[in-house]
Amino acid sequence: MSPAAQTTTTDTPPGPIAGGNAGMDSEYLQIRNLAVQFDGFRAVDGVDLTLMQGDLRFLIGPNGAGKTTIIDAITGLVKATGSIQKSGVEVVGKKVHQIARLGIGRTFQTASVFEELTVLQNLDIAAGAGRSVWTMLRRRPAQIPDDILEVLETIGLADHRETKAGVLAHGQKQWLEIGMLLVQNASVLLLDEPVAGMSGEEREETGQLLRRIGGERTVVVVEHDMDFMRSFATSVSVLARGKVIAEGSVAQVQANPKVQEVYLGTAAAVGSAPVGSADADASAEKE
Ligand SMILES: Nc1ncnc2c1ncn2[C@@H]1O[C@H](COP(=O)(O)OP(=O)(O)OP(=O)(O)O)[C@@H](O)[C@H]1O
C-alpha cells in the first residue's frame, strides 16, 4: 500500500503547522551563527535557523547556496563554527555517531539502503542494538517488533517487507531510507532532495508521508522542486551564497523581492521555475 493510502481519521497526530505544533515541551533545533569554510571559502556564512517540532521546514535556494553543507554541519560531516543546539544540547564539536544518538538523522540525495537485503532487514539493521543478523533471519513475522511494524505501515512498505531493497521503485527506496531514520527514533530528520527523480504520484505520496511524520518531529527538507515545496512546506528558509536571505510562509517568501532577485528576477519566476534551474542560476550569478 502506498503511504498516501494510509491516512487514518482516528488517532492521527496533528499535522505540521508553521512555527510548530507541540508547544513548550517540543523538540527543537536552534542554529546560531553557523559557518562552514572550505579553504577560506565561506559556504555557510552566519546562518541562524530555529526549527520547531511540527513545522515542516523547506530549505531552498540556488545551486551552491549552502543547503547541503548546513545538513552536513548539523550531522557532523563537516567542521563548523557557531552553535547548533538540539533541545538544549550543543551539537557542534560532537562526532557523527554521537549526533545520530541525539536523534538527528539525515538522508542523502541518493538513497543509501542495502540493496541485497530485504526491506525488513534494512529496518532491522537501522534499529540496530541487540538484533543479530541470525536472529533477524530466523524470526517469524509474528516476532517482528511493534515499532518496526508501525514504521512499515507508516512508510507504506508493509506489503514489501520481504522484498529486496534493490528491486524497490525509486520512491520506495527513499521511503525505506526515511523508515530507517524512524526506527532509530530520530526526532530531527534532515532530508536532502527527497523527491528528486520521483514521478508525480511518488511526490504526492512522499509529501503525505512527510505530513504524517512531521507532526511529531522536526523535519527539514532541502528541495529544488517548487511545486512540491508549495504543496507541503509549512515554513520556508531561503538561502543564497551561504546566508539566509528570507524566511516565512510560502506566500511570504514568494513575495519577497530578495528571493525574486535570487531566482529569475521577477515575481512570476519564483512562482513557476524550479529553483536551481539554469536560468535561476544565471540570474543569481549576475547579482
Ligand atoms: N567538500 C567541499 N569542498 C569544497 N567546497 C565545497 C565542498 N562541499 C561544498 N562545497 C561548496 O560549497 C558551496 C555550497 O555547496 P552546497 O552543496 O552546500 O550547496 P547546495 O545549496 O546544497 O547546492 P545544490 O542545490 O546544488 O545541492 C558550493 O560552492 C560548493 O561547491
Short mmCIF file of N, CA and C and ligand atoms in Angstrom, two decimals, residues 38 41 43 61-70 109 193 222 224, ligand 1:
data_model
loop_
_atom_site.label_atom_id
_atom_site.label_comp_id
_atom_site.label_asym_id
_atom_site.label_seq_id
_atom_site.Cartn_x
_atom_site.Cartn_y
_atom_site.Cartn_z
N PHE A 38 35.48 26.19 3.39
CA PHE A 38 36.30 25.24 2.63
C PHE A 38 37.47 26.03 2.05
N PHE A 41 36.84 29.60 1.69
CA PHE A 41 35.56 29.96 1.05
C PHE A 41 34.42 29.68 2.03
N ALA A 43 31.16 28.68 2.68
CA ALA A 43 30.00 28.02 2.05
C ALA A 43 28.74 28.26 2.88
N GLY A 61 16.97 27.42 -2.32
CA GLY A 61 17.99 28.36 -2.75
C GLY A 61 18.70 27.81 -3.97
N PRO A 62 19.34 28.67 -4.73
CA PRO A 62 20.01 28.23 -5.96
C PRO A 62 21.13 27.22 -5.68
N ASN A 63 21.59 26.55 -6.71
CA ASN A 63 22.72 25.63 -6.58
C ASN A 63 23.88 26.33 -5.89
N GLY A 64 24.50 25.61 -4.96
CA GLY A 64 25.68 26.16 -4.30
C GLY A 64 25.37 27.13 -3.17
N ALA A 65 24.09 27.27 -2.81
CA ALA A 65 23.71 28.24 -1.76
C ALA A 65 24.19 27.82 -0.38
N GLY A 66 24.45 26.53 -0.20
CA GLY A 66 24.93 26.05 1.10
C GLY A 66 23.95 25.14 1.83
N LYS A 67 22.90 24.72 1.15
CA LYS A 67 21.84 23.93 1.80
C LYS A 67 22.37 22.59 2.32
N THR A 68 23.01 21.84 1.42
CA THR A 68 23.53 20.53 1.83
C THR A 68 24.63 20.69 2.87
N THR A 69 25.42 21.73 2.74
CA THR A 69 26.50 21.94 3.71
C THR A 69 25.94 22.18 5.11
N ILE A 70 24.78 22.84 5.19
CA ILE A 70 24.15 23.02 6.50
C ILE A 70 23.77 21.66 7.09
N GLN A 109 21.09 12.57 -1.12
CA GLN A 109 20.42 12.77 -2.41
C GLN A 109 20.21 11.43 -3.12
N GLU A 193 16.84 16.60 -0.81
CA GLU A 193 16.15 16.39 -2.08
C GLU A 193 15.43 15.05 -2.14
N VAL A 222 15.48 19.81 2.14
CA VAL A 222 16.20 20.60 1.12
C VAL A 222 15.60 20.21 -0.22
N HIS A 224 14.61 21.37 -4.53
CA HIS A 224 14.59 22.27 -5.68
C HIS A 224 13.20 22.30 -6.33
N1 LIG B 1 33.77 19.42 0.40
C1 LIG B 1 33.77 20.61 -0.21
N2 LIG B 1 34.93 21.21 -0.54
C2 LIG B 1 34.95 22.42 -1.13
N3 LIG B 1 33.84 23.11 -1.46
C3 LIG B 1 32.64 22.56 -1.17
C4 LIG B 1 32.55 21.28 -0.53
N4 LIG B 1 31.23 21.00 -0.34
C5 LIG B 1 30.54 22.03 -0.86
N5 LIG B 1 31.38 22.96 -1.35
C6 LIG B 1 31.00 24.24 -1.95
O1 LIG B 1 30.19 24.92 -1.01
C7 LIG B 1 29.13 25.61 -1.67
C8 LIG B 1 27.81 25.14 -1.10
O2 LIG B 1 27.57 23.81 -1.55
P1 LIG B 1 26.25 23.02 -1.16
O3 LIG B 1 26.37 21.66 -1.75
O4 LIG B 1 26.03 23.12 0.29
O5 LIG B 1 25.14 23.85 -1.91
P2 LIG B 1 23.60 23.49 -2.12
O6 LIG B 1 22.84 24.71 -1.80
O7 LIG B 1 23.26 22.25 -1.40
O8 LIG B 1 23.58 23.26 -3.69
P3 LIG B 1 22.76 22.20 -4.57
O9 LIG B 1 21.36 22.70 -4.55
O10 LIG B 1 23.38 22.32 -5.90
O11 LIG B 1 22.91 20.85 -3.97
C9 LIG B 1 29.30 25.33 -3.15
O12 LIG B 1 30.00 26.41 -3.72
C10 LIG B 1 30.14 24.07 -3.18
O13 LIG B 1 30.91 24.00 -4.35
#
